[in-house]
Amino acid sequence: MTMRDNGYHDERPTVVNSPTPTPHQQDILELASIGLSYDEIAARCNVSSRTIRFQFEKMFRVLGVRSRSEAVAMWMDSKRRARRPVDECPYPKPFPDDFMACPAYLARQVADLDEKSRPIAPIWTCQHLAGRRMAKTEYRWYGACVLGDSIGRERWAKQAGPDRLRTLNHLQHDLAPVTGPFAQRLWELKGDQARALQRNEDPRSATQRMEALSDRFIGDIGTVLNRRRGLLKQNWLSIDECVDQARRLIEGVLEQASPAVWDSRFDALMRFPADVWSPLPADSAEGARRS
């Protein structure tokens, strides 16, 4: 049976000259490598978000690293060049800022977290990455490309249009200096609001600062997008939809009852507006994946 036929491998990678993460931790690292949040990893592993955070803290100590991206990079470097699923993304992660090796790469910004689950720097992943179970297993995961193998990526990129893909990636990098610092500062102010509530103090000061920060952010985003209005229209991208999505995400953070931990709300703001920009019309994208 060929590699293309079986679609999976039977061996776990090993870490050379380093402590080896447990099988469960290896699955967590695979899912982290595609940019999933703690909550998203927890959902796939059927455990609590607190358990995932605890496992990362253990891995930081065992591997001698200080952030999630360092743990992922060490794990990716250690994997054997053995038989792997044909749809597994073959590129090292996190992706460098200037990554261009994959023709179908579609940049997405997420937060790197330290050993105390605090955001410390943005990192780049790809919107086409997804966590998938290994064939014939119930718990083993790997970072898959939803477009399939290298042939599928080439085919999709050709249909999407190389110029449009470059435009999307450039826009993501143009927006990053605005979205990244905003998401982190909003998270810091959310902590101030939560601490005030815990102390039975008035949280209005922190809430008002979040509102003022958010108003400036919406204005800054509008300025960046309006400067590129012609390019956005040419590539079927909507400014209004992007700004409305940002407002909805921010409203969820401003609610006093919402959690103060870094989670998917802040990750979505960092990669805004990638979640509302389709790289292809829906019918074309689906056709590219099926053909």
PDB file of N, CA and C in Angstrom, residues 37-104:
ATOM      1  N   SER A  37      -6.429  28.434  19.353  1.00  0.00           N
ATOM      2  CA  SER A  37      -6.410  28.965  20.709  1.00  0.00           C
ATOM      3  C   SER A  37      -6.503  27.827  21.714  1.00  0.00           C
ATOM      4  N   TYR A  38      -6.295  28.146  23.003  1.00  0.00           N
ATOM      5  CA  TYR A  38      -6.435  27.138  24.049  1.00  0.00           C
ATOM      6  C   TYR A  38      -7.833  26.513  24.019  1.00  0.00           C
ATOM      7  N   ASP A  39      -8.859  27.363  23.866  1.00  0.00           N
ATOM      8  CA  ASP A  39     -10.232  26.848  23.853  1.00  0.00           C
ATOM      9  C   ASP A  39     -10.453  25.909  22.673  1.00  0.00           C
ATOM     10  N   GLU A  40      -9.911  26.255  21.497  1.00  0.00           N
ATOM     11  CA  GLU A  40     -10.097  25.420  20.317  1.00  0.00           C
ATOM     12  C   GLU A  40      -9.357  24.096  20.455  1.00  0.00           C
ATOM     13  N   ILE A  41      -8.157  24.131  21.033  1.00  0.00           N
ATOM     14  CA  ILE A  41      -7.415  22.888  21.275  1.00  0.00           C
ATOM     15  C   ILE A  41      -8.170  22.018  22.278  1.00  0.00           C
ATOM     16  N   ALA A  42      -8.680  22.641  23.327  1.00  0.00           N
ATOM     17  CA  ALA A  42      -9.415  21.900  24.358  1.00  0.00           C
ATOM     18  C   ALA A  42     -10.632  21.200  23.763  1.00  0.00           C
ATOM     19  N   ALA A  43     -11.347  21.881  22.859  1.00  0.00           N
ATOM     20  CA  ALA A  43     -12.543  21.291  22.257  1.00  0.00           C
ATOM     21  C   ALA A  43     -12.203  20.049  21.452  1.00  0.00           C
ATOM     22  N   ARG A  44     -11.079  20.079  20.728  1.00  0.00           N
ATOM     23  CA  ARG A  44     -10.698  18.928  19.916  1.00  0.00           C
ATOM     24  C   ARG A  44     -10.187  17.775  20.766  1.00  0.00           C
ATOM     25  N   CYS A  45      -9.587  18.087  21.901  1.00  0.00           N
ATOM     26  CA  CYS A  45      -9.049  17.043  22.781  1.00  0.00           C
ATOM     27  C   CYS A  45     -10.045  16.593  23.844  1.00  0.00           C
ATOM     28  N   ASN A  46     -11.233  17.196  23.858  1.00  0.00           N
ATOM     29  CA  ASN A  46     -12.280  16.855  24.830  1.00  0.00           C
ATOM     30  C   ASN A  46     -11.820  17.027  26.278  1.00  0.00           C
ATOM     31  N   VAL A  47     -11.100  18.113  26.531  1.00  0.00           N
ATOM     32  CA  VAL A  47     -10.682  18.446  27.890  1.00  0.00           C
ATOM     33  C   VAL A  47     -10.986  19.928  28.108  1.00  0.00           C
ATOM     34  N   SER A  48     -10.712  20.416  29.306  1.00  0.00           N
ATOM     35  CA  SER A  48     -10.975  21.817  29.606  1.00  0.00           C
ATOM     36  C   SER A  48      -9.831  22.703  29.124  1.00  0.00           C
ATOM     37  N   SER A  49     -10.133  23.981  28.931  1.00  0.00           N
ATOM     38  CA  SER A  49      -9.092  24.941  28.549  1.00  0.00           C
ATOM     39  C   SER A  49      -8.021  25.022  29.634  1.00  0.00           C
ATOM     40  N   ARG A  50      -8.439  24.900  30.887  1.00  0.00           N
ATOM     41  CA  ARG A  50      -7.477  24.938  31.994  1.00  0.00           C
ATOM     42  C   ARG A  50      -6.488  23.780  31.882  1.00  0.00           C
ATOM     43  N   THR A  51      -6.960  22.591  31.457  1.00  0.00           N
ATOM     44  CA  THR A  51      -6.063  21.446  31.284  1.00  0.00           C
ATOM     45  C   THR A  51      -5.027  21.728  30.206  1.00  0.00           C
ATOM     46  N   ILE A  52      -5.437  22.357  29.110  1.00  0.00           N
ATOM     47  CA  ILE A  52      -4.503  22.676  28.032  1.00  0.00           C
ATOM     48  C   ILE A  52      -3.452  23.666  28.521  1.00  0.00           C
ATOM     49  N   ARG A  53      -3.871  24.679  29.265  1.00  0.00           N
ATOM     50  CA  ARG A  53      -2.922  25.653  29.798  1.00  0.00           C
ATOM     51  C   ARG A  53      -1.935  24.976  30.752  1.00  0.00           C
ATOM     52  N   PHE A  54      -2.433  24.058  31.570  1.00  0.00           N
ATOM     53  CA  PHE A  54      -1.572  23.329  32.506  1.00  0.00           C
ATOM     54  C   PHE A  54      -0.554  22.482  31.741  1.00  0.00           C
ATOM     55  N   GLN A  55      -0.986  21.834  30.662  1.00  0.00           N
ATOM     56  CA  GLN A  55      -0.069  21.017  29.872  1.00  0.00           C
ATOM     57  C   GLN A  55       1.016  21.878  29.231  1.00  0.00           C
ATOM     58  N   PHE A  56       0.653  23.064  28.764  1.00  0.00           N
ATOM     59  CA  PHE A  56       1.660  23.958  28.203  1.00  0.00           C
ATOM     60  C   PHE A  56       2.657  24.390  29.268  1.00  0.00           C
ATOM     61  N   GLU A  57       2.184  24.682  30.462  1.00  0.00           N
ATOM     62  CA  GLU A  57       3.099  25.066  31.536  1.00  0.00           C
ATOM     63  C   GLU A  57       4.099  23.947  31.812  1.00  0.00           C
ATOM     64  N   LYS A  58       3.635  22.698  31.811  1.00  0.00           N
ATOM     65  CA  LYS A  58       4.533  21.562  32.018  1.00  0.00           C
ATOM     66  C   LYS A  58       5.539  21.454  30.881  1.00  0.00           C
ATOM     67  N   MET A  59       5.063  21.645  29.633  1.00  0.00           N
ATOM     68  CA  MET A  59       5.977  21.543  28.493  1.00  0.00           C
ATOM     69  C   MET A  59       7.019  22.651  28.502  1.00  0.00           C
ATOM     70  N   PHE A  60       6.633  23.841  28.924  1.00  0.00           N
ATOM     71  CA  PHE A  60       7.600  24.934  29.011  1.00  0.00           C
ATOM     72  C   PHE A  60       8.747  24.554  29.936  1.00  0.00           C
ATOM     73  N   ARG A  61       8.405  23.952  31.081  1.00  0.00           N
ATOM     74  CA  ARG A  61       9.438  23.567  32.047  1.00  0.00           C
ATOM     75  C   ARG A  61      10.286  22.415  31.509  1.00  0.00           C
ATOM     76  N   VAL A  62       9.637  21.410  30.936  1.00  0.00           N
ATOM     77  CA  VAL A  62      10.355  20.230  30.462  1.00  0.00           C
ATOM     78  C   VAL A  62      11.268  20.562  29.281  1.00  0.00           C
ATOM     79  N   LEU A  63      10.762  21.373  28.350  1.00  0.00           N
ATOM     80  CA  LEU A  63      11.522  21.688  27.141  1.00  0.00           C
ATOM     81  C   LEU A  63      12.474  22.860  27.326  1.00  0.00           C
ATOM     82  N   GLY A  64      12.333  23.577  28.442  1.00  0.00           N
ATOM     83  CA  GLY A  64      13.213  24.706  28.697  1.00  0.00           C
ATOM     84  C   GLY A  64      12.935  25.890  27.800  1.00  0.00           C
ATOM     85  N   VAL A  65      11.655  26.130  27.481  1.00  0.00           N
ATOM     86  CA  VAL A  65      11.266  27.258  26.631  1.00  0.00           C
ATOM     87  C   VAL A  65      10.361  28.190  27.424  1.00  0.00           C
ATOM     88  N   ARG A  66      10.088  29.373  26.837  1.00  0.00           N
ATOM     89  CA  ARG A  66       9.314  30.379  27.547  1.00  0.00           C
ATOM     90  C   ARG A  66       8.040  30.798  26.826  1.00  0.00           C
ATOM     91  N   SER A  67       7.777  30.214  25.657  1.00  0.00           N
ATOM     92  CA  SER A  67       6.569  30.600  24.934  1.00  0.00           C
ATOM     93  C   SER A  67       6.047  29.420  24.128  1.00  0.00           C
ATOM     94  N   ARG A  68       4.792  29.559  23.719  1.00  0.00           N
ATOM     95  CA  ARG A  68       4.169  28.504  22.933  1.00  0.00           C
ATOM     96  C   ARG A  68       4.858  28.329  21.586  1.00  0.00           C
ATOM     97  N   SER A  69       5.233  29.434  20.941  1.00  0.00           N
ATOM     98  CA  SER A  69       5.863  29.315  19.629  1.00  0.00           C
ATOM     99  C   SER A  69       7.209  28.609  19.715  1.00  0.00           C
ATOM    100  N   GLU A  70       7.955  28.822  20.805  1.00  0.00           N
ATOM    101  CA  GLU A  70       9.225  28.125  20.972  1.00  0.00           C
ATOM    102  C   GLU A  70       8.998  26.624  21.135  1.00  0.00           C
ATOM    103  N   ALA A  71       7.971  26.254  21.906  1.00  0.00           N
ATOM    104  CA  ALA A  71       7.662  24.831  22.088  1.00  0.00           C
ATOM    105  C   ALA A  71       7.252  24.194  20.766  1.00  0.00           C
ATOM    106  N   VAL A  72       6.428  24.907  19.985  1.00  0.00           N
ATOM    107  CA  VAL A  72       5.991  24.383  18.698  1.00  0.00           C
ATOM    108  C   VAL A  72       7.173  24.249  17.752  1.00  0.00           C
ATOM    109  N   ALA A  73       8.029  25.265  17.714  1.00  0.00           N
ATOM    110  CA  ALA A  73       9.184  25.212  16.811  1.00  0.00           C
ATOM    111  C   ALA A  73      10.099  24.036  17.156  1.00  0.00           C
ATOM    112  N   MET A  74      10.334  23.804  18.462  1.00  0.00           N
ATOM    113  CA  MET A  74      11.171  22.684  18.878  1.00  0.00           C
ATOM    114  C   MET A  74      10.538  21.359  18.453  1.00  0.00           C
ATOM    115  N   TRP A  75       9.216  21.282  18.606  1.00  0.00           N
ATOM    116  CA  TRP A  75       8.505  20.064  18.237  1.00  0.00           C
ATOM    117  C   TRP A  75       8.573  19.833  16.725  1.00  0.00           C
ATOM    118  N   MET A  76       8.332  20.872  15.935  1.00  0.00           N
ATOM    119  CA  MET A  76       8.363  20.723  14.486  1.00  0.00           C
ATOM    120  C   MET A  76       9.749  20.320  13.991  1.00  0.00           C
ATOM    121  N   ASP A  77      10.795  20.890  14.602  1.00  0.00           N
ATOM    122  CA  ASP A  77      12.162  20.555  14.202  1.00  0.00           C
ATOM    123  C   ASP A  77      12.520  19.115  14.515  1.00  0.00           C
ATOM    124  N   SER A  78      11.846  18.544  15.518  1.00  0.00           N
ATOM    125  CA  SER A  78      12.217  17.212  15.984  1.00  0.00           C
ATOM    126  C   SER A  78      11.533  16.087  15.215  1.00  0.00           C
ATOM    127  N   LYS A  79      10.522  16.404  14.428  1.00  0.00           N
ATOM    128  CA  LYS A  79       9.738  15.349  13.790  1.00  0.00           C
ATOM    129  C   LYS A  79      10.540  14.630  12.712  1.00  0.00           C
ATOM    130  N   ARG A  80      10.481  13.333  12.735  1.00  0.00           N
ATOM    131  CA  ARG A  80      11.197  12.541  11.746  1.00  0.00           C
ATOM    132  C   ARG A  80      10.600  12.707  10.363  1.00  0.00           C
ATOM    133  N   ARG A  81      11.442  12.589   9.339  1.00  0.00           N
ATOM    134  CA  ARG A  81      10.952  12.607   7.970  1.00  0.00           C
ATOM    135  C   ARG A  81      10.463  11.211   7.601  1.00  0.00           C
ATOM    136  N   ALA A  82       9.480  10.757   8.352  1.00  0.00           N
ATOM    137  CA  ALA A  82       8.901   9.440   8.111  1.00  0.00           C
ATOM    138  C   ALA A  82       7.652   9.603   7.247  1.00  0.00           C
ATOM    139  N   ARG A  83       6.948   8.520   7.020  1.00  0.00           N
ATOM    140  CA  ARG A  83       5.712   8.609   6.264  1.00  0.00           C
ATOM    141  C   ARG A  83       4.721   9.468   7.022  1.00  0.00           C
ATOM    142  N   ARG A  84       4.141  10.424   6.330  1.00  0.00           N
ATOM    143  CA  ARG A  84       3.191  11.333   6.933  1.00  0.00           C
ATOM    144  C   ARG A  84       1.931  11.380   6.079  1.00  0.00           C
ATOM    145  N   PRO A  85       0.809  11.870   6.611  1.00  0.00           N
ATOM    146  CA  PRO A  85      -0.399  12.006   5.786  1.00  0.00           C
ATOM    147  C   PRO A  85      -0.130  12.894   4.569  1.00  0.00           C
ATOM    148  N   VAL A  86      -0.731  12.563   3.447  1.00  0.00           N
ATOM    149  CA  VAL A  86      -0.449  13.298   2.218  1.00  0.00           C
ATOM    150  C   VAL A  86      -0.953  14.732   2.277  1.00  0.00           C
ATOM    151  N   ASP A  87      -1.927  15.013   3.157  1.00  0.00           N
ATOM    152  CA  ASP A  87      -2.448  16.374   3.249  1.00  0.00           C
ATOM    153  C   ASP A  87      -1.811  17.160   4.398  1.00  0.00           C
ATOM    154  N   GLU A  88      -0.753  16.619   5.014  1.00  0.00           N
ATOM    155  CA  GLU A  88      -0.100  17.352   6.092  1.00  0.00           C
ATOM    156  C   GLU A  88       0.683  18.533   5.524  1.00  0.00           C
ATOM    157  N   CYS A  89       0.579  19.688   6.197  1.00  0.00           N
ATOM    158  CA  CYS A  89       1.368  20.854   5.776  1.00  0.00           C
ATOM    159  C   CYS A  89       2.844  20.551   6.013  1.00  0.00           C
ATOM    160  N   PRO A  90       3.692  20.662   4.980  1.00  0.00           N
ATOM    161  CA  PRO A  90       5.098  20.255   5.110  1.00  0.00           C
ATOM    162  C   PRO A  90       6.028  21.357   5.593  1.00  0.00           C
ATOM    163  N   TYR A  91       5.504  22.559   5.870  1.00  0.00           N
ATOM    164  CA  TYR A  91       6.388  23.693   6.135  1.00  0.00           C
ATOM    165  C   TYR A  91       6.613  23.898   7.629  1.00  0.00           C
ATOM    166  N   PRO A  92       7.810  24.395   8.015  1.00  0.00           N
ATOM    167  CA  PRO A  92       8.088  24.678   9.433  1.00  0.00           C
ATOM    168  C   PRO A  92       7.139  25.742   9.969  1.00  0.00           C
ATOM    169  N   LYS A  93       6.856  25.661  11.255  1.00  0.00           N
ATOM    170  CA  LYS A  93       5.953  26.599  11.900  1.00  0.00           C
ATOM    171  C   LYS A  93       6.555  27.049  13.233  1.00  0.00           C
ATOM    172  N   PRO A  94       6.263  28.291  13.657  1.00  0.00           N
ATOM    173  CA  PRO A  94       5.457  29.314  12.995  1.00  0.00           C
ATOM    174  C   PRO A  94       6.107  29.767  11.683  1.00  0.00           C
ATOM    175  N   PHE A  95       5.283  30.336  10.789  1.00  0.00           N
ATOM    176  CA  PHE A  95       5.785  30.824   9.508  1.00  0.00           C
ATOM    177  C   PHE A  95       6.549  32.136   9.711  1.00  0.00           C
ATOM    178  N   PRO A  96       7.650  32.331   8.984  1.00  0.00           N
ATOM    179  CA  PRO A  96       8.352  33.620   9.066  1.00  0.00           C
ATOM    180  C   PRO A  96       7.512  34.724   8.434  1.00  0.00           C
ATOM    181  N   ASP A  97       7.824  35.963   8.795  1.00  0.00           N
ATOM    182  CA  ASP A  97       7.056  37.108   8.288  1.00  0.00           C
ATOM    183  C   ASP A  97       7.039  37.170   6.769  1.00  0.00           C
ATOM    184  N   ASP A  98       8.146  36.793   6.150  1.00  0.00           N
ATOM    185  CA  ASP A  98       8.275  36.909   4.697  1.00  0.00           C
ATOM    186  C   ASP A  98       8.050  35.583   3.979  1.00  0.00           C
ATOM    187  N   PHE A  99       7.286  34.670   4.592  1.00  0.00           N
ATOM    188  CA  PHE A  99       7.087  33.336   4.030  1.00  0.00           C
ATOM    189  C   PHE A  99       6.391  33.404   2.674  1.00  0.00           C
ATOM    190  N   MET A 100       6.969  32.705   1.684  1.00  0.00           N
ATOM    191  CA  MET A 100       6.386  32.661   0.340  1.00  0.00           C
ATOM    192  C   MET A 100       6.542  31.285  -0.307  1.00  0.00           C
ATOM    193  N   ALA A 101       7.011  30.301   0.455  1.00  0.00           N
ATOM    194  CA  ALA A 101       7.337  29.001  -0.129  1.00  0.00           C
ATOM    195  C   ALA A 101       6.110  28.268  -0.654  1.00  0.00           C
ATOM    196  N   CYS A 102       4.956  28.446  -0.018  1.00  0.00           N
ATOM    197  CA  CYS A 102       3.739  27.751  -0.445  1.00  0.00           C
ATOM    198  C   CYS A 102       2.929  28.666  -1.356  1.00  0.00           C
ATOM    199  N   PRO A 103       2.534  28.207  -2.531  1.00  0.00           N
ATOM    200  CA  PRO A 103       1.785  29.078  -3.449  1.00  0.00           C
ATOM    201  C   PRO A 103       0.401  29.434  -2.940  1.00  0.00           C
ATOM    202  N   ALA A 104      -0.157  28.617  -2.031  1.00  0.00           N
ATOM    203  CA  ALA A 104      -1.508  28.850  -1.521  1.00  0.00           C
ATOM    204  C   ALA A 104      -1.516  29.467  -0.123  1.00  0.00           C
TER     205      ALA A 104
END
